[in-house]
Tab-separated table of C-alpha atoms and ligand atoms in Angstrom:
chain	number	residue	atom	x	y	z
A	119	MET	CA	94.055	108.388	74.834
A	120	THR	CA	94.464	104.657	75.422
A	121	GLU	CA	96.008	102.273	72.898
A	122	THR	CA	96.100	98.510	72.983
A	123	ILE	CA	98.763	96.371	71.361
A	124	ARG	CA	98.464	92.610	71.198
A	125	VAL	CA	101.355	90.240	71.719
A	126	GLY	CA	100.346	87.292	69.534
A	127	LEU	CA	101.505	84.040	71.104
A	128	GLY	CA	98.633	81.654	70.336
A	129	ASN	CA	96.689	80.777	73.473
A	130	ARG	CA	99.190	82.786	75.538
A	131	SER	CA	98.524	86.036	73.631
A	132	TYR	CA	97.948	89.121	75.739
A	133	PRO	CA	97.103	92.802	75.468
A	134	ILE	CA	99.319	95.743	76.424
A	135	THR	CA	97.130	98.714	77.342
A	136	ILE	CA	98.950	102.047	77.197
A	137	GLY	CA	97.650	105.468	78.145
A	138	ASP	CA	96.742	107.983	80.817
A	139	LYS	CA	94.031	105.915	82.398
A	140	ALA	CA	95.274	102.446	81.558
A	141	TRP	CA	94.660	100.998	85.035
A	142	SER	CA	90.937	101.478	84.584
A	143	GLY	CA	91.019	98.513	82.187
A	144	LEU	CA	92.121	96.160	84.971
A	145	LEU	CA	88.772	95.479	86.677
A	146	PRO	CA	86.812	94.636	83.518
A	147	LEU	CA	89.568	92.203	82.507
A	148	LEU	CA	89.571	90.539	85.919
A	149	GLU	CA	85.794	90.222	85.912
A	150	LYS	CA	86.057	88.227	82.703
A	151	ASN	CA	88.885	86.047	84.069
A	152	PRO	CA	88.102	85.376	87.736
A	153	PHE	CA	90.897	84.415	90.110
A	154	THR	CA	90.928	83.017	93.662
A	155	SER	CA	93.263	85.432	95.488
A	156	SER	CA	95.927	87.952	94.622
A	157	ILE	CA	99.234	89.310	95.820
A	158	THR	CA	100.579	92.680	94.744
A	159	VAL	CA	104.361	92.877	94.601
A	160	ILE	CA	105.432	96.488	95.054
A	161	ASP	CA	108.508	98.338	96.306
A	162	GLU	CA	108.424	100.819	99.187
A	163	ARG	CA	108.591	103.904	97.015
A	164	VAL	CA	105.832	102.875	94.610
A	165	ASN	CA	103.723	101.764	97.564
A	166	ALA	CA	104.050	105.219	99.174
A	167	LEU	CA	103.203	106.962	95.899
A	168	TYR	CA	100.558	104.747	94.301
A	169	GLY	CA	99.605	102.026	96.815
A	170	GLU	CA	96.421	103.785	97.864
A	171	ARG	CA	95.293	104.431	94.306
A	172	PHE	CA	95.948	100.863	93.178
A	173	PHE	CA	94.562	99.100	96.248
A	174	GLY	CA	91.477	101.302	95.951
A	175	LEU	CA	90.907	99.482	92.677
A	176	THR	CA	91.688	95.916	93.775
A	177	ASP	CA	89.707	96.350	97.018
A	178	LYS	CA	86.617	96.518	94.824
A	179	ILE	CA	87.118	92.841	94.022
A	180	ASP	CA	85.715	90.545	96.618
A	181	LYS	CA	88.713	88.177	96.812
A	182	PRO	CA	91.491	87.779	99.401
A	183	SER	CA	94.288	90.174	98.455
A	184	PHE	CA	97.790	90.391	99.902
A	185	ARG	CA	100.757	92.748	99.530
A	186	PHE	CA	104.443	92.012	99.375
A	187	ILE	CA	106.318	95.259	99.934
A	188	HIS	CA	110.086	95.150	99.471
A	189	PRO	CA	112.910	97.719	99.533
A	190	GLU	CA	113.373	99.601	96.292
A	191	GLY	CA	116.338	98.981	94.031
A	192	GLU	CA	118.271	96.298	92.247
A	193	GLN	CA	119.238	94.578	95.532
A	194	SER	CA	115.723	93.151	95.721
A	195	LYS	CA	116.356	91.024	92.640
A	196	SER	CA	117.877	88.402	94.928
A	197	PHE	CA	117.312	84.828	96.044
A	198	SER	CA	116.474	86.015	99.564
A	199	CYS	CA	113.737	88.345	98.337
A	200	LEU	CA	112.384	85.664	95.992
A	201	GLU	CA	112.288	83.205	98.886
A	202	SER	CA	110.414	85.654	101.152
A	203	LEU	CA	107.895	86.327	98.405
A	204	CYS	CA	107.244	82.632	97.656
A	205	ARG	CA	106.926	81.864	101.368
A	206	ASP	CA	104.449	84.714	101.756
A	207	MET	CA	102.419	83.304	98.890
A	208	ALA	CA	102.387	79.875	100.532
A	209	ARG	CA	101.512	81.254	103.985
A	210	ASN	CA	98.599	83.118	102.403
A	211	GLY	CA	97.356	79.874	100.855
A	212	MET	CA	97.676	81.087	97.266
A	213	ASP	CA	96.703	78.409	94.739
A	214	ARG	CA	97.118	77.817	91.006
A	215	GLU	CA	94.313	80.248	90.148
A	216	SER	CA	95.874	83.033	92.209
A	217	MET	CA	97.067	86.224	90.583
A	218	VAL	CA	100.338	88.102	91.005
A	219	PHE	CA	100.209	91.832	90.269
A	220	ALA	CA	103.678	93.248	89.540
A	221	LEU	CA	103.240	96.940	90.293
A	222	GLY	CA	106.457	98.882	89.777
A	223	GLY	CA	109.587	99.185	87.704
A	224	GLY	CA	111.708	96.496	86.110
A	225	VAL	CA	112.953	95.241	89.467
A	226	VAL	CA	109.425	94.464	90.682
A	227	GLY	CA	108.448	93.039	87.294
A	228	ASP	CA	111.455	90.714	87.080
A	229	LEU	CA	111.148	89.518	90.687
A	230	ALA	CA	107.359	89.094	90.689
A	231	GLY	CA	107.448	87.462	87.251
A	232	LEU	CA	110.006	84.912	88.432
A	233	ALA	CA	107.976	84.158	91.581
A	234	ALA	CA	104.798	83.757	89.505
A	235	SER	CA	106.583	81.339	87.195
A	236	VAL	CA	108.045	79.072	89.879
A	237	TYR	CA	105.478	79.176	92.699
A	238	LEU	CA	103.314	76.041	92.251
A	239	ARG	CA	105.087	75.747	88.860
A	240	GLY	CA	103.227	78.775	87.649
A	241	VAL	CA	100.425	81.063	88.804
A	242	ARG	CA	98.811	83.941	86.958
A	243	LEU	CA	100.586	87.237	86.361
A	244	ILE	CA	99.673	90.786	85.371
A	245	GLN	CA	102.370	93.400	84.807
A	246	LEU	CA	101.627	97.003	85.808
A	247	PRO	CA	104.840	98.859	84.911
A	248	THR	CA	105.397	102.235	86.581
A	249	THR	CA	108.757	103.353	85.134
A	250	LEU	CA	109.485	104.357	81.559
A	251	LEU	CA	111.967	101.504	81.310
A	252	SER	CA	109.485	98.888	82.436
A	253	MET	CA	106.792	100.266	80.109
A	254	VAL	CA	108.957	100.207	76.994
A	255	ASP	CA	110.845	97.036	77.717
A	256	SER	CA	110.815	94.824	80.796
A	257	SER	CA	107.075	94.311	81.348
A	258	VAL	CA	106.606	92.939	77.828
A	259	GLY	CA	108.010	89.667	76.550
A	260	GLY	CA	108.106	87.450	79.601
A	261	LYS	CA	111.723	87.607	80.714
A	262	THR	CA	111.987	87.324	84.494
A	263	GLY	CA	115.059	87.195	86.669
A	264	ILE	CA	117.186	87.877	89.689
A	265	ASN	CA	120.895	88.628	90.008
A	266	ILE	CA	123.641	86.643	91.689
A	267	SER	CA	127.122	87.902	92.552
A	268	GLU	CA	128.466	86.153	89.467
A	269	GLY	CA	126.270	88.038	87.041
A	270	LYS	CA	123.169	90.009	86.246
A	271	ASN	CA	119.875	88.154	85.590
A	272	LEU	CA	121.700	84.823	85.637
A	273	VAL	CA	118.702	83.134	87.294
A	274	GLY	CA	115.395	83.530	85.529
A	275	THR	CA	112.631	82.150	83.341
A	276	PHE	CA	110.532	83.030	80.320
A	277	TYR	CA	106.992	83.548	81.606
A	278	GLN	CA	104.407	85.659	79.822
A	279	PRO	CA	101.893	87.788	81.728
A	280	GLU	CA	98.135	87.662	81.021
A	281	ALA	CA	98.073	91.400	80.426
A	282	VAL	CA	100.168	94.540	80.753
A	283	PHE	CA	98.737	97.905	81.843
A	284	ALA	CA	101.086	100.854	81.334
A	285	ASP	CA	99.476	103.877	82.991
A	286	ILE	CA	101.453	106.847	81.708
A	287	SER	CA	100.012	109.161	84.387
A	288	VAL	CA	102.354	107.698	87.035
A	289	LEU	CA	105.548	108.722	85.224
A	290	GLY	CA	105.366	112.322	86.489
A	291	THR	CA	106.918	111.323	89.828
A	292	LEU	CA	109.930	109.513	88.336
A	293	ASP	CA	113.348	110.707	89.401
A	294	GLY	CA	115.365	112.252	86.536
A	295	ARG	CA	117.919	109.437	86.430
A	296	ASP	CA	115.156	106.838	86.177
A	297	TRP	CA	113.508	108.786	83.372
A	298	TYR	CA	116.715	108.895	81.347
A	299	SER	CA	117.446	105.254	82.112
A	300	GLY	CA	114.144	104.367	80.425
A	301	LEU	CA	114.929	106.688	77.557
A	302	ALA	CA	118.168	104.768	76.994
A	303	GLU	CA	116.117	101.593	76.371
A	304	VAL	CA	113.921	103.515	73.931
A	305	LEU	CA	117.047	104.619	72.108
A	306	LYS	CA	118.235	101.004	72.034
A	307	ILE	CA	115.030	99.918	70.296
A	308	ALA	CA	115.309	102.840	67.867
A	309	LEU	CA	118.940	102.155	66.962
A	310	ALA	CA	118.579	98.401	66.589
A	311	LEU	CA	115.118	98.196	65.019
A	312	ASP	CA	113.262	101.382	64.247
A	313	ALA	CA	114.721	104.241	62.211
A	314	GLY	CA	111.371	106.084	62.360
A	315	LEU	CA	111.467	106.113	66.156
A	316	PHE	CA	115.080	107.327	66.024
A	317	GLU	CA	114.118	110.220	63.751
A	318	TYR	CA	111.245	111.108	66.053
A	319	LEU	CA	113.583	111.174	69.092
A	320	GLU	CA	116.040	113.353	67.155
A	321	SER	CA	113.235	115.817	66.432
A	322	VAL	CA	112.187	116.223	70.084
A	323	GLY	CA	113.477	119.504	71.550
A	324	ASP	CA	113.714	118.644	75.234
A	325	LEU	CA	114.035	114.937	76.016
A	326	GLY	CA	113.841	115.535	79.795
A	327	PRO	CA	111.130	114.259	82.139
A	328	ALA	CA	108.917	117.339	81.849
A	329	GLY	CA	110.037	118.042	78.300
A	330	ASP	CA	108.579	117.661	74.840
A	331	LEU	CA	108.489	113.882	74.379
A	332	ASP	CA	105.073	112.460	73.472
A	333	VAL	CA	105.253	109.662	76.022
A	334	THR	CA	102.272	107.620	74.879
A	335	ARG	CA	103.477	107.700	71.263
A	336	THR	CA	106.960	106.625	72.381
A	337	VAL	CA	105.780	103.772	74.614
A	338	VAL	CA	103.409	102.568	71.884
A	339	ALA	CA	106.212	102.596	69.274
A	340	ALA	CA	108.606	100.729	71.567
A	341	CYS	CA	105.988	98.150	72.600
A	342	ARG	CA	105.039	97.533	68.952
A	343	GLN	CA	108.631	96.603	68.195
A	344	LYS	CA	108.968	94.513	71.324
A	345	ALA	CA	105.699	92.655	70.623
A	346	ARG	CA	106.745	91.949	67.027
A	347	ILE	CA	110.104	90.549	68.104
A	348	VAL	CA	108.649	88.413	70.899
A	349	GLU	CA	106.044	86.961	68.538
A	350	LEU	CA	108.780	85.897	66.134
A	351	ASP	CA	111.327	84.701	68.653
A	352	GLU	CA	109.917	84.302	72.162
A	353	LYS	CA	112.869	82.396	73.631
A	354	GLU	CA	115.672	84.444	72.068
A	355	ALA	CA	116.960	81.853	69.633
A	356	GLY	CA	117.906	84.573	67.159
A	357	LEU	CA	116.087	87.792	66.296
A	358	ARG	CA	115.251	88.738	69.919
A	359	LYS	CA	118.993	89.083	70.541
A	360	ALA	CA	118.685	92.409	68.703
A	361	LEU	CA	117.186	93.781	71.928
A	362	ASN	CA	120.508	93.080	73.619
A	363	PHE	CA	122.104	95.971	71.728
A	364	GLY	CA	124.407	97.570	74.331
A	365	HIS	CA	123.521	94.956	76.944
A	366	THR	CA	126.453	92.541	76.986
A	367	LEU	CA	128.818	95.282	78.048
A	368	GLY	CA	126.051	97.043	80.015
A	369	HIS	CA	125.390	93.977	82.163
A	370	GLY	CA	129.134	93.566	82.681
A	371	VAL	CA	129.382	97.179	83.867
A	372	GLU	CA	126.466	96.714	86.275
A	373	ALA	CA	127.849	93.499	87.769
A	374	SER	CA	131.432	94.767	88.050
A	375	LEU	CA	130.513	98.100	89.674
A	376	GLY	CA	128.054	96.428	92.058
A	377	TYR	CA	124.312	96.335	91.343
A	378	GLY	CA	122.567	99.645	91.785
A	379	VAL	CA	125.614	101.937	91.349
A	380	LEU	CA	124.441	102.769	87.845
A	381	ARG	CA	120.850	102.574	86.681
A	382	HIS	CA	120.313	99.766	84.169
A	383	GLY	CA	119.765	102.200	81.287
A	384	GLU	CA	122.912	104.145	82.225
A	385	ALA	CA	124.995	100.990	81.938
A	386	VAL	CA	123.293	100.234	78.608
A	387	LEU	CA	124.269	103.714	77.367
A	388	LEU	CA	127.921	102.801	77.905
A	389	GLY	CA	127.337	99.489	76.163
A	390	MET	CA	125.685	101.193	73.185
A	391	ARG	CA	128.579	103.613	72.859
A	392	ALA	CA	131.005	100.689	72.551
A	393	ALA	CA	128.642	98.855	70.175
A	394	LEU	CA	128.411	101.932	67.933
A	395	ILE	CA	132.181	102.250	67.734
A	396	LEU	CA	132.480	98.586	66.767
A	397	SER	CA	129.560	98.965	64.339
A	398	THR	CA	131.624	101.380	62.268
A	399	ARG	CA	134.556	98.941	62.204
A	400	MET	CA	132.714	95.650	61.790
A	401	CYS	CA	129.454	96.451	60.008
A	402	GLY	CA	130.257	99.527	57.970
A	403	LEU	CA	127.983	101.914	59.895
A	404	PRO	CA	128.462	105.147	57.903
A	405	SER	CA	130.245	107.897	59.829
A	406	ASP	CA	127.390	110.428	59.492
A	407	GLN	CA	124.946	107.919	61.004
A	408	PHE	CA	127.459	107.068	63.730
A	409	GLN	CA	127.661	110.769	64.588
A	410	ARG	CA	123.867	111.183	64.677
A	411	ALA	CA	123.613	108.195	67.018
A	412	ILE	CA	126.341	109.566	69.315
A	413	ASN	CA	124.699	113.010	69.306
A	414	LEU	CA	121.434	111.503	70.533
A	415	LEU	CA	123.262	109.342	73.086
A	416	ASP	CA	125.010	112.473	74.378
A	417	ARG	CA	121.656	114.086	75.098
A	418	ILE	CA	121.037	111.497	77.824
A	419	PRO	CA	122.973	112.467	80.964
A	420	LEU	CA	125.283	109.886	82.477
A	421	PRO	CA	127.043	110.073	85.868
A	422	ASP	CA	130.840	109.883	85.870
A	423	VAL	CA	132.081	106.415	86.722
A	424	GLU	CA	135.449	104.805	86.683
A	425	LEU	CA	135.294	101.472	84.909
A	426	PRO	CA	136.742	98.645	86.996
A	427	HIS	CA	139.832	97.011	85.488
A	428	ASP	CA	138.315	93.511	85.833
A	429	LEU	CA	135.274	94.461	83.700
A	430	ASN	CA	136.242	91.874	81.073
A	431	ARG	CA	135.651	89.042	83.513
A	432	PHE	CA	132.032	90.119	83.961
A	433	VAL	CA	131.396	90.614	80.269
A	434	ILE	CA	132.483	87.060	79.557
A	435	LYS	CA	130.181	85.810	82.328
A	436	ASP	CA	127.135	87.477	80.812
A	437	LYS	CA	124.506	84.848	80.103
A	438	LYS	CA	124.543	85.726	76.437
A	439	SER	CA	127.902	84.060	76.056
A	440	LEU	CA	128.310	80.531	74.753
A	441	GLY	CA	131.630	79.276	75.990
A	442	ASN	CA	133.755	82.366	75.556
A	443	ARG	CA	131.936	83.448	72.392
A	444	ILE	CA	129.391	86.221	72.450
A	445	THR	CA	126.865	87.226	69.837
A	446	GLY	CA	127.746	90.882	69.369
A	447	VAL	CA	124.777	93.057	68.389
A	448	PHE	CA	125.826	95.922	66.135
A	449	ILE	CA	124.102	98.114	63.573
A	450	LYS	CA	124.881	98.517	59.886
A	451	GLU	CA	122.634	101.564	59.704
A	452	ILE	CA	120.281	103.280	62.116
A	453	GLY	CA	117.381	100.903	62.755
A	454	LYS	CA	119.096	97.860	61.195
A	455	HIS	CA	120.934	95.507	63.522
A	456	GLU	CA	123.483	92.889	62.586
A	457	PHE	CA	124.845	89.967	64.599
A	458	VAL	CA	128.567	89.247	64.713
A	459	SER	CA	129.983	86.293	66.613
A	460	LEU	CA	132.838	87.580	68.758
A	461	ASP	CA	135.493	85.140	69.842
A	462	ASP	CA	137.137	87.843	71.878
A	463	PRO	CA	134.472	89.744	73.841
A	464	SER	CA	137.161	91.997	75.291
A	465	VAL	CA	136.898	94.088	72.089
A	466	LEU	CA	133.751	95.624	73.621
A	467	VAL	CA	135.644	96.746	76.692
A	468	GLU	CA	138.613	97.929	74.622
A	469	ALA	CA	136.337	100.008	72.382
A	470	LEU	CA	134.861	101.805	75.370
A	471	LYS	CA	138.200	102.361	77.114
A	472	ALA	CA	139.834	103.655	73.939
A	473	GLU	CA	137.171	106.348	73.455
B	621	LIG	N1	112.734	91.499	81.881
B	621	LIG	C1	113.225	92.235	80.921
B	621	LIG	O1	112.995	91.984	79.724
B	621	LIG	C2	114.057	93.442	81.262
B	621	LIG	C3	114.379	94.372	80.253
B	621	LIG	C4	115.093	95.508	80.624
B	621	LIG	C5	115.454	95.700	81.964
B	621	LIG	N2	115.119	94.772	82.897
B	621	LIG	C6	115.459	94.972	84.307
B	621	LIG	O2	114.733	96.102	84.792
B	621	LIG	C7	115.420	96.633	85.926
B	621	LIG	C8	115.446	98.135	85.848
B	621	LIG	O3	114.132	98.606	85.840
B	621	LIG	P1	113.775	100.088	86.350
B	621	LIG	O4	114.709	101.048	85.741
B	621	LIG	O5	112.336	100.246	86.172
B	621	LIG	O6	114.229	100.020	87.879
B	621	LIG	P2	113.450	99.966	89.262
B	621	LIG	O7	112.368	98.979	89.238
B	621	LIG	O8	114.495	99.816	90.302
B	621	LIG	O9	112.816	101.408	89.360
B	621	LIG	C9	113.659	102.525	89.480
B	621	LIG	C10	113.242	103.402	90.666
B	621	LIG	O10	112.043	104.070	90.319
B	621	LIG	C11	111.114	103.976	91.411
B	621	LIG	N3	109.796	104.089	90.813
B	621	LIG	C12	109.093	103.175	90.121
B	621	LIG	N4	107.991	103.728	89.602
B	621	LIG	C13	107.968	105.025	89.986
B	621	LIG	C14	107.095	106.103	89.757
B	621	LIG	N5	106.018	105.983	88.979
B	621	LIG	N6	107.380	107.308	90.319
B	621	LIG	C15	108.504	107.442	91.092
B	621	LIG	N7	109.386	106.465	91.313
B	621	LIG	C16	109.114	105.265	90.765
B	621	LIG	C17	111.439	102.677	92.070
B	621	LIG	O11	110.992	102.670	93.412
B	621	LIG	C18	112.956	102.648	91.955
B	621	LIG	O12	113.523	103.383	93.020
B	621	LIG	C19	116.793	96.016	85.907
B	621	LIG	O13	116.879	95.072	86.934
B	621	LIG	C20	116.883	95.330	84.553
B	621	LIG	O14	117.700	94.196	84.565
B	621	LIG	C21	114.433	93.664	82.563
């Protein structure tokens, strides 16, 4: 089964194709929208697993095609990797009508998206997410970015792709931690925006990688929400902030522990736990709903970590802060977010530590 969702952004609208054979939609789309040359950005692991299958497809197009293969992991969201990629594009003579294929998880998508947006002030981009997290979240909506020592995703752009192809068949090789990290982002969308999705997740017996989750249904539900939000608030002036549920603290945890120690979704799980505690105090989240949310959170495994004592410093440096104020994203009931301006962001850290 393949489903297509449209992100409606006027002349920058684009389709998200989701399903078992989603990649097969790539060639027909490219035939309709010819390009001059392409570069596929891919990490070493995805290249070893799916390079042959993907390049078998793009080799059918009679256009110069290049590959930029980088080490896997968060460390590749760096200025040095961005520089190497842009220089490769220039050395290969890529022009304004060239295409960047981002084939991989959120790291590849964020890095390749940023390169596509700044090289020649913008070349064409197609996202081909290969992790659950990138299918339900990062490949849709146009946020790109790299990290610097001072904070996560502090350098980035908004740059929409021309299309997204989420081929569910590649998820079978995901490592367990990466599966659950993606599931954490699904839970974020459910808690902040979609009570129906939350109830569905609650009803699933085994949420593990080879368990009972209907993956296509889940990715479709998450992408519908994401598309709706991006259509209404592309540049995160207001509503889109709802997708930051659990992220202010999560990003702080990632930056303070060192990038890559926790998976992104694992850090977000900690952030959501703190946000739920504060939701009961600040937004009147009823205790039975709080408990249901915690029960579902507890079904997603999380490695033991000791939180660094200077975590606060990193939370305040998150790019979502204005001065020292942060827009806290909480929920008043499952599926209904609420924004609260926090003049003391340390309450997030305190809530987590006090648990
Ligand atoms: N742009 C956005 O809107 C947005 C939203 C959420 C998260 N993010 C970013 O996304 C990143 C996290 O994304 P991620 O969790 O996908 O991480 P990732 O890209 O590092 O992928 C996780 C691991 O899975 C491997 N992998 C990828 N596809 C695979 C497959 N099909 N089978 C086996 N292994 C596979 C990768 O090689 C990597 O080792 C973070 O940097 C986060 O900041 C961005």
